[in-house]
C-alpha atoms as a PDB file:
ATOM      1  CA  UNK A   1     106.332  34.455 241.577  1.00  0.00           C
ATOM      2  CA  UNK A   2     106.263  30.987 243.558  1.00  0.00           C
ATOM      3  CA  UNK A   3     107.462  28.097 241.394  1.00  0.00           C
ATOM      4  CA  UNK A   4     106.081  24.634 242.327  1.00  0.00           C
ATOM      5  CA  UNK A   5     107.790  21.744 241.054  1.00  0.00           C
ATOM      6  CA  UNK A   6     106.238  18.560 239.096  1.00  0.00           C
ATOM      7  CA  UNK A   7     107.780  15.917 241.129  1.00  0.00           C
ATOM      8  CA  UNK A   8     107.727  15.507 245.254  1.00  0.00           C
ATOM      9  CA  UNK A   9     111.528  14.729 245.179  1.00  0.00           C
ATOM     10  CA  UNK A  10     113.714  17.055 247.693  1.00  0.00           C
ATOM     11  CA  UNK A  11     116.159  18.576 245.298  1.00  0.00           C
ATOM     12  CA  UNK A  12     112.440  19.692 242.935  1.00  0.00           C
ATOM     13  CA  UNK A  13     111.131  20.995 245.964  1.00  0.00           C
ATOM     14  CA  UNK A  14     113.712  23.020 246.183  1.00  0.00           C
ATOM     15  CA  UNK A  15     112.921  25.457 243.418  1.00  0.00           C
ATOM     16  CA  UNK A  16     116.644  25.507 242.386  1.00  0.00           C
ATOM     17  CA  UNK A  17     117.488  25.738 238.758  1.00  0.00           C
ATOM     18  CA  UNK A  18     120.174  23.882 238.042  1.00  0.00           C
ATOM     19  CA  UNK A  19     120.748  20.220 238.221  1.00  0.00           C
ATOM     20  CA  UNK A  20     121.885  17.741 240.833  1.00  0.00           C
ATOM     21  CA  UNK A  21     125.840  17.442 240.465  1.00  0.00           C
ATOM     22  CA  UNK A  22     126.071  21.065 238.628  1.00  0.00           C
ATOM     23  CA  UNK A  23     127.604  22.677 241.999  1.00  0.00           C
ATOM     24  CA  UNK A  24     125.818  26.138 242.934  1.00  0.00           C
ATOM     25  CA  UNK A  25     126.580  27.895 239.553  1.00  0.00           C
ATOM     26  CA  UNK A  26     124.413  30.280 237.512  1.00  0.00           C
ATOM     27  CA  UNK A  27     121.469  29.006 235.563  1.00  0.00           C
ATOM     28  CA  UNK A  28     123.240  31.511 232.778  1.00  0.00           C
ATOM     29  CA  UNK A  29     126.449  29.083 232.622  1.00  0.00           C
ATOM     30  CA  UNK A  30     123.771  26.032 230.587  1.00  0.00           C
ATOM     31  CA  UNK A  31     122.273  26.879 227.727  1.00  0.00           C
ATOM     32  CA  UNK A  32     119.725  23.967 228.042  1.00  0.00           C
ATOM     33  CA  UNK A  33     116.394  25.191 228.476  1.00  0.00           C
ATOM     34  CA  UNK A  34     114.719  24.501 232.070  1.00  0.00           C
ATOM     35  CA  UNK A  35     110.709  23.824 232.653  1.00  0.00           C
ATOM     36  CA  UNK A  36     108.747  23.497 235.379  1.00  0.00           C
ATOM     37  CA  UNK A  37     104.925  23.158 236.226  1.00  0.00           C
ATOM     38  CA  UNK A  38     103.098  25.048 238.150  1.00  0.00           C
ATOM     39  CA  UNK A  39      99.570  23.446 239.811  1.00  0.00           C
ATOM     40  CA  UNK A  40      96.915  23.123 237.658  1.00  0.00           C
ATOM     41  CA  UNK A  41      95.297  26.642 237.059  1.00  0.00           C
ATOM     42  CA  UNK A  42      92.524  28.274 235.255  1.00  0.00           C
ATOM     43  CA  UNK A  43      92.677  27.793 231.084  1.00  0.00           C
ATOM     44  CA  UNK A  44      93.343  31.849 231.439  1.00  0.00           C
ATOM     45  CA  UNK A  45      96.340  31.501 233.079  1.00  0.00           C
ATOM     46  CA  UNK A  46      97.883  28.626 231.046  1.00  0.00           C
ATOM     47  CA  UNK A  47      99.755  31.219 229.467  1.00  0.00           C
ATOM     48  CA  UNK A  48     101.772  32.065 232.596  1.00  0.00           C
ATOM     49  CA  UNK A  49     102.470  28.474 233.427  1.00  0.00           C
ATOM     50  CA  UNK A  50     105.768  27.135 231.500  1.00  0.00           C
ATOM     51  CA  UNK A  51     108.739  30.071 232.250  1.00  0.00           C
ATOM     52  CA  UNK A  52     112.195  29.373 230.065  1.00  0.00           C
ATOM     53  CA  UNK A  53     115.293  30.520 231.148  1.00  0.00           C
ATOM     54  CA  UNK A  54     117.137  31.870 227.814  1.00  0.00           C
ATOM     55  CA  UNK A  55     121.476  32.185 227.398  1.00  0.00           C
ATOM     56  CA  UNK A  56     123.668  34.872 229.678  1.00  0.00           C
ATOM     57  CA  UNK A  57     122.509  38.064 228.929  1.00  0.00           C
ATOM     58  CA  UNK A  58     125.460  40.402 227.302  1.00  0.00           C
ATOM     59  CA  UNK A  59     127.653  42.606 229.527  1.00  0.00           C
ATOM     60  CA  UNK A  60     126.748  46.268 229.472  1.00  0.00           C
ATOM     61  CA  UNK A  61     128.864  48.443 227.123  1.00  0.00           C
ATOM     62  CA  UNK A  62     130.733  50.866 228.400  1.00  0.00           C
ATOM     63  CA  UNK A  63     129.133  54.300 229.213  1.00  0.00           C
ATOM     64  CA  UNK A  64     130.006  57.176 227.179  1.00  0.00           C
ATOM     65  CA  UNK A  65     131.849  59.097 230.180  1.00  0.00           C
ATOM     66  CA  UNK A  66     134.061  55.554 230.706  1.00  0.00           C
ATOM     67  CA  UNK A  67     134.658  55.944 226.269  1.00  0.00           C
ATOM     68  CA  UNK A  68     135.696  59.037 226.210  1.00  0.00           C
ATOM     69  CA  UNK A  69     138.146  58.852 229.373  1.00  0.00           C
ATOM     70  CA  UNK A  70     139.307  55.843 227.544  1.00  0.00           C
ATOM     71  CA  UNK A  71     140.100  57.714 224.272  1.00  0.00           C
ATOM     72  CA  UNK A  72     141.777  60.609 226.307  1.00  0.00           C
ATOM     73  CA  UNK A  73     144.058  58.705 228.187  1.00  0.00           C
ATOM     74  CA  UNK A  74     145.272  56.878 224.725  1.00  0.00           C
ATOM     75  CA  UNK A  75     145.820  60.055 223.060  1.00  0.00           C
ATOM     76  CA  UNK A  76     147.521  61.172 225.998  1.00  0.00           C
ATOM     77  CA  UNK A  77     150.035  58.535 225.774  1.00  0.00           C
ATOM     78  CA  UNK A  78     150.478  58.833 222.530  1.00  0.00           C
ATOM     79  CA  UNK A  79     151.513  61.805 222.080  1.00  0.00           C
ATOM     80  CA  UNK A  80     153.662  60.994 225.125  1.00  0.00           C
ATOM     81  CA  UNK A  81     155.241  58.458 222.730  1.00  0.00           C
ATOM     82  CA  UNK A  82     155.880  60.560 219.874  1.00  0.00           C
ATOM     83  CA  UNK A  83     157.722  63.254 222.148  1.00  0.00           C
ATOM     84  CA  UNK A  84     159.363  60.912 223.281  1.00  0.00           C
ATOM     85  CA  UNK A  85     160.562  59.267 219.755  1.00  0.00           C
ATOM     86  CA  UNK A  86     161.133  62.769 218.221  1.00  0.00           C
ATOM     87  CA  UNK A  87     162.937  64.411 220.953  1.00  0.00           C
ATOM     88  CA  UNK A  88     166.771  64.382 220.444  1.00  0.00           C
ATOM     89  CA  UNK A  89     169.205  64.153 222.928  1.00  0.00           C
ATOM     90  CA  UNK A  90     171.507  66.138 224.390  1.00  0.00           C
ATOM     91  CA  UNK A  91     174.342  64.452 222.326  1.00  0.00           C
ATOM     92  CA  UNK A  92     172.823  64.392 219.276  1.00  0.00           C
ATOM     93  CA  UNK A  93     171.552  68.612 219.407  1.00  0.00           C
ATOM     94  CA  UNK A  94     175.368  69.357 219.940  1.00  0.00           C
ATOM     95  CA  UNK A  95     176.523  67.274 217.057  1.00  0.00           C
ATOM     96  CA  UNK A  96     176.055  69.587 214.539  1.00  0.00           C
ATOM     97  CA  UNK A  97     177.167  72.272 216.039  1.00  0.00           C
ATOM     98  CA  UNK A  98     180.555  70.798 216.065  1.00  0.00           C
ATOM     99  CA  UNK A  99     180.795  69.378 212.812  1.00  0.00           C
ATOM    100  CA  UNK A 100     181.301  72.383 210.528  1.00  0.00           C
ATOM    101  CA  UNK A 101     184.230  73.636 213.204  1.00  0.00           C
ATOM    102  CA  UNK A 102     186.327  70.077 212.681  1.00  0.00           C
ATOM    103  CA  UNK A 103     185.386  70.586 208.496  1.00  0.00           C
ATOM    104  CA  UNK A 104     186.880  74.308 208.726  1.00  0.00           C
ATOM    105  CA  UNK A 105     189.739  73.212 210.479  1.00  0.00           C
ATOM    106  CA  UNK A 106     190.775  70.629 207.833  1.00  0.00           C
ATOM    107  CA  UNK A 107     189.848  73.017 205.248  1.00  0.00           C
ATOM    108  CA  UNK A 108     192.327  75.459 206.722  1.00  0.00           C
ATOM    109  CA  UNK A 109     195.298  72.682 206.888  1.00  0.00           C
ATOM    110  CA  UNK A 110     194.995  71.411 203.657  1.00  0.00           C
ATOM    111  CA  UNK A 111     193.617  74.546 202.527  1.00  0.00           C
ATOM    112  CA  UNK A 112     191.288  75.243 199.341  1.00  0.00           C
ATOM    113  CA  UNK A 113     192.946  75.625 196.235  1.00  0.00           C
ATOM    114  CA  UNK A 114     194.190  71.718 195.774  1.00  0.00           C
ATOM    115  CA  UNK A 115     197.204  71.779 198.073  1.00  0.00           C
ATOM    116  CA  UNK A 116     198.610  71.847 201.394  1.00  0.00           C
ATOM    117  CA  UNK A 117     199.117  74.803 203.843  1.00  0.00           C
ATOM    118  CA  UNK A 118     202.805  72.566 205.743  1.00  0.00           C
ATOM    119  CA  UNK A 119     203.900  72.051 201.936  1.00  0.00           C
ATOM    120  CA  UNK A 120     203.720  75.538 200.832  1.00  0.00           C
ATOM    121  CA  UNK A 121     205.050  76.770 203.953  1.00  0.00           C
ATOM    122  CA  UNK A 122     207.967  74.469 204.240  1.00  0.00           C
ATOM    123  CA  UNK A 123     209.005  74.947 199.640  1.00  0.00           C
ATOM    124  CA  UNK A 124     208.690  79.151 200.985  1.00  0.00           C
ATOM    125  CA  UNK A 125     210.907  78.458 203.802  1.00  0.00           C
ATOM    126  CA  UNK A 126     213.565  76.554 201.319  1.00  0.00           C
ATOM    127  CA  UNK A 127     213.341  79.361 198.672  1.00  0.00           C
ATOM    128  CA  UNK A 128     213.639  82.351 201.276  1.00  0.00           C
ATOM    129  CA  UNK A 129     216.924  80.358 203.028  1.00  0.00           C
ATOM    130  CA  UNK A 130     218.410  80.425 200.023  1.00  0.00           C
ATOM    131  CA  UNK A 131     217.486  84.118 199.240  1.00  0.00           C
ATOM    132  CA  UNK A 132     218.498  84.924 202.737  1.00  0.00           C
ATOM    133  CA  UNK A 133     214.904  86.268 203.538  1.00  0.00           C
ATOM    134  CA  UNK A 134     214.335  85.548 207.757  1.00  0.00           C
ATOM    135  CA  UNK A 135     211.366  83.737 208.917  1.00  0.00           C
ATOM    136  CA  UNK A 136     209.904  80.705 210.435  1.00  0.00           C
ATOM    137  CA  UNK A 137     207.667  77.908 210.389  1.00  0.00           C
ATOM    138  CA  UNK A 138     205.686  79.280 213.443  1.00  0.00           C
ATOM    139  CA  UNK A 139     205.666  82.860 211.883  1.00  0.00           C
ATOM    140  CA  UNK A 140     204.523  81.847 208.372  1.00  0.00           C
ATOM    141  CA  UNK A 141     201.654  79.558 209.621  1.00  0.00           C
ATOM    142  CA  UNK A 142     200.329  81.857 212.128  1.00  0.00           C
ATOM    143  CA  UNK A 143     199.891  85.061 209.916  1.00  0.00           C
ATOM    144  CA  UNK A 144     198.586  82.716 206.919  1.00  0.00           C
ATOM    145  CA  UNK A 145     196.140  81.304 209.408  1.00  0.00           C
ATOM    146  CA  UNK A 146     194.901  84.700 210.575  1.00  0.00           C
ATOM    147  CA  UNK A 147     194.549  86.564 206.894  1.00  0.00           C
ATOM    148  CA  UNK A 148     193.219  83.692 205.131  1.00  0.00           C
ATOM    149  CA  UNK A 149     192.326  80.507 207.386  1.00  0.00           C
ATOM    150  CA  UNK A 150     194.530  79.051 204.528  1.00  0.00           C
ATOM    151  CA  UNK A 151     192.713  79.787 201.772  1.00  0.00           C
ATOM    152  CA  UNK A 152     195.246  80.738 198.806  1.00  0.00           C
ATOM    153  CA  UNK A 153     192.577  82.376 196.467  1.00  0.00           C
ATOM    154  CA  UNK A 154     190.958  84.154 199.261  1.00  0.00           C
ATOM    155  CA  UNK A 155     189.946  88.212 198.605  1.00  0.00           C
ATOM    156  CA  UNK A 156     189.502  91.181 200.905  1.00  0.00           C
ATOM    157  CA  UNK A 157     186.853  93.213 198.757  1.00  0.00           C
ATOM    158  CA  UNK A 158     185.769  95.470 201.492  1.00  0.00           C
ATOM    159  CA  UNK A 159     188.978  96.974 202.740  1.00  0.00           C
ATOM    160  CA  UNK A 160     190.612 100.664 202.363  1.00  0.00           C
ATOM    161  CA  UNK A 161     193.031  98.795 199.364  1.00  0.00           C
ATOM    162  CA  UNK A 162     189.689  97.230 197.375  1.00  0.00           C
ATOM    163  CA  UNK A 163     188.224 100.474 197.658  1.00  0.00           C
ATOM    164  CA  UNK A 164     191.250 102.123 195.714  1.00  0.00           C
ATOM    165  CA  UNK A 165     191.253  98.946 193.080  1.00  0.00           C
ATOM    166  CA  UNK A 166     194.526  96.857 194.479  1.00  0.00           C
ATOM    167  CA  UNK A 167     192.506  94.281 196.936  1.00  0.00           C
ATOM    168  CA  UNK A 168     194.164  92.133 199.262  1.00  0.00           C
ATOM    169  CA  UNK A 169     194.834  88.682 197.679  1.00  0.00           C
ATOM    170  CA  UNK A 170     196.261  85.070 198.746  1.00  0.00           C
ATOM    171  CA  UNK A 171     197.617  83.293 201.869  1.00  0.00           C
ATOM    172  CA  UNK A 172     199.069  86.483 203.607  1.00  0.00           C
ATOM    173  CA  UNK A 173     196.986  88.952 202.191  1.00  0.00           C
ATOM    174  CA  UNK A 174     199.013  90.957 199.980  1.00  0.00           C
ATOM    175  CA  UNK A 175     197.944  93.796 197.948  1.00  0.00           C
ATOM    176  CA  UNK A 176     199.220  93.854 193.662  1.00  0.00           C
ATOM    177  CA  UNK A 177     201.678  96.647 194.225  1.00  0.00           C
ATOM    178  CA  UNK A 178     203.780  94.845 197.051  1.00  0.00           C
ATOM    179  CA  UNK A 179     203.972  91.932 195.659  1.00  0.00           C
ATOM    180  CA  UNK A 180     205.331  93.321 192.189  1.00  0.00           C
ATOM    181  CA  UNK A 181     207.723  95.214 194.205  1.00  0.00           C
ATOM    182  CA  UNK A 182     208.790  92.210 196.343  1.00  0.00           C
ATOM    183  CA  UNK A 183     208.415  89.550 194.072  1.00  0.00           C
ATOM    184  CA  UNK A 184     211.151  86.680 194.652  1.00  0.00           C
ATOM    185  CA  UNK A 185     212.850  85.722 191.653  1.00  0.00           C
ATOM    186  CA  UNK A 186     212.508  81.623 190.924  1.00  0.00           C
ATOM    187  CA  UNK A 187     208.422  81.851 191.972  1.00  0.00           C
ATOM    188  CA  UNK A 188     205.448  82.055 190.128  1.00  0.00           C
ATOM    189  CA  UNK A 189     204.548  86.011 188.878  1.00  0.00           C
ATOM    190  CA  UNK A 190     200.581  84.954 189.991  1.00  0.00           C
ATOM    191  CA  UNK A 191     199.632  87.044 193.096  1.00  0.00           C
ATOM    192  CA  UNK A 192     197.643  84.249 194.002  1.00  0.00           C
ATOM    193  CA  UNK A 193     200.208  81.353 193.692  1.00  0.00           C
ATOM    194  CA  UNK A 194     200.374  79.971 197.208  1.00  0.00           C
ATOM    195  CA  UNK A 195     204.551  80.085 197.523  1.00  0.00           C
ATOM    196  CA  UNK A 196     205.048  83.273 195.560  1.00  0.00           C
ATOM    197  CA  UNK A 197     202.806  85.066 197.547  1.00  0.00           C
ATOM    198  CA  UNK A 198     204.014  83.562 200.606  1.00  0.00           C
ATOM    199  CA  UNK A 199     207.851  84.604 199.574  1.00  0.00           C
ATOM    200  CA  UNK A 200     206.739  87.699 198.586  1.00  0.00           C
ATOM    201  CA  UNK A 201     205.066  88.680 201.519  1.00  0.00           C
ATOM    202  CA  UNK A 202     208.141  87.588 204.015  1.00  0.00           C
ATOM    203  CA  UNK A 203     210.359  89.643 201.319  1.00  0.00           C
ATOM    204  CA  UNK A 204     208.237  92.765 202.429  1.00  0.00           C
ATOM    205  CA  UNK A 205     207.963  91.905 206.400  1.00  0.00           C
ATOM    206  CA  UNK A 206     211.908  91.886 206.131  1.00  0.00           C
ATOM    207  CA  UNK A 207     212.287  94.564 204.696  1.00  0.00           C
ATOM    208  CA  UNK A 208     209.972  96.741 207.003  1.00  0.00           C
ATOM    209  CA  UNK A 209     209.491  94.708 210.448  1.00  0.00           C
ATOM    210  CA  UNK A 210     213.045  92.807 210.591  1.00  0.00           C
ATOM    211  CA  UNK A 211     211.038  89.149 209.502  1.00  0.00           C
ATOM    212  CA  UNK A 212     207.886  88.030 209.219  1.00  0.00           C
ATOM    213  CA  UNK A 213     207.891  87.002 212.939  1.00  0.00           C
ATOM    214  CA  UNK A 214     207.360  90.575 213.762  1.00  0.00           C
ATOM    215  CA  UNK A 215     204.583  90.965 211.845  1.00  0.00           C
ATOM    216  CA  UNK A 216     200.393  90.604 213.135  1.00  0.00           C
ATOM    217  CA  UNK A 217     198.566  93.126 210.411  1.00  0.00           C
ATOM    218  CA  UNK A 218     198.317  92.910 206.719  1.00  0.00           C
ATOM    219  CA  UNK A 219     201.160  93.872 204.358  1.00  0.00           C
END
């Protein structure tokens, strides 16, 4: 529809909408409201003959295809995120796989029955010198570390001696009968006593295999 301006002056003839000075922006950037007359017309169509130009209309929303890609591609990354946060790495899955070997290892040094494997080894070592018993360090520590990871209360209950009552008992596995027969005068008359059995059990590996360096199976 043609709009006429009120006044003969070139910038109302025009027909622009915005104001001398304004620059060439939008009509939406004033919120002032603009009038202009048409020529006179019929009473009917007085009506029709004032338009106003109201604020910027509102940007359209978003569709509903553009919301839901939206909301896919966040949930995608987030659960990107929490993979990513949860995942372990390489150094940490091995960790504990390595941790209980180190603890066993100590455990077998010191050994579990409140002393040391060295100790007891080294006051067997004095006693059988003096009882004339052969054996070494290396021998001693390397059968006590195969029969019972250095464990002086440690018990075979599964073996062909449990079955007939007389288990296999202490640091180098030795069985009641041998070490009442073998017994070292001076130690402890426990079969589980860490040096007695230890004495005992080089007494026997003398007696049968030459020393206890000889010997790689149970006594």
């Amino acid at each position: 529809m043609a709009v006429v301006p009120e006044s003969g002056s070139e910038h109302e003839r025009s027909g622009s909408l915005h104001t001398p000075g304004s620059g060439r922006g939008s009509p939406f950037r004033s919120r002032r409201h603009h009038t202009v007359q048409r020529r006179p017309m019929s009473p009917n169509m007085k009506r029709y003959s004032r338009m106003t130009f109201s604020a910027p209309i509102a940007a359209a929303a978003p569709t509903t295809r553009f919301k839901r890609a939206t909301v896919t591609v966040l949930a995608a990354a987030g659960l990107a995120g929490a993979a990513l946060t949860f995942a372990p790495s390489p150094a940490q899955a091995a960790e504990p796989a390595a941790a209980p070997k180190a603890a066993s290892a100590v455990s077998a040094q010191k050994g579990t029955g409140g002393g040391n494997v060295d100790a007891w080894i080294n006051e067997a070592l004095s006693i059988m010198k003096a009882k004339g018993i052969p054996g070494s360090y290396e021998g001693l520590h390397r059968n006590i570390m195969r029969e019972s990871s250095g464990n002086p209360n440690a018990v075979n209950g599964y073996d062909v001696n449990a079955v007939k009552g007389t288990p296999s008992k202490g640091l180098l596995q030795v069985i009641q009968p041998t070490f009442d027969a073998y017994h070292v005068a001076g130690t402890s008359n426990s079969l589980t006593d860490p040096v007695a059995n230890i004495t005992a059990a080089a007494n026997y590996a003398a007696d049968r295999y030459g020393s206890i360096d000889n010997v790689n199976s149970a006594y």
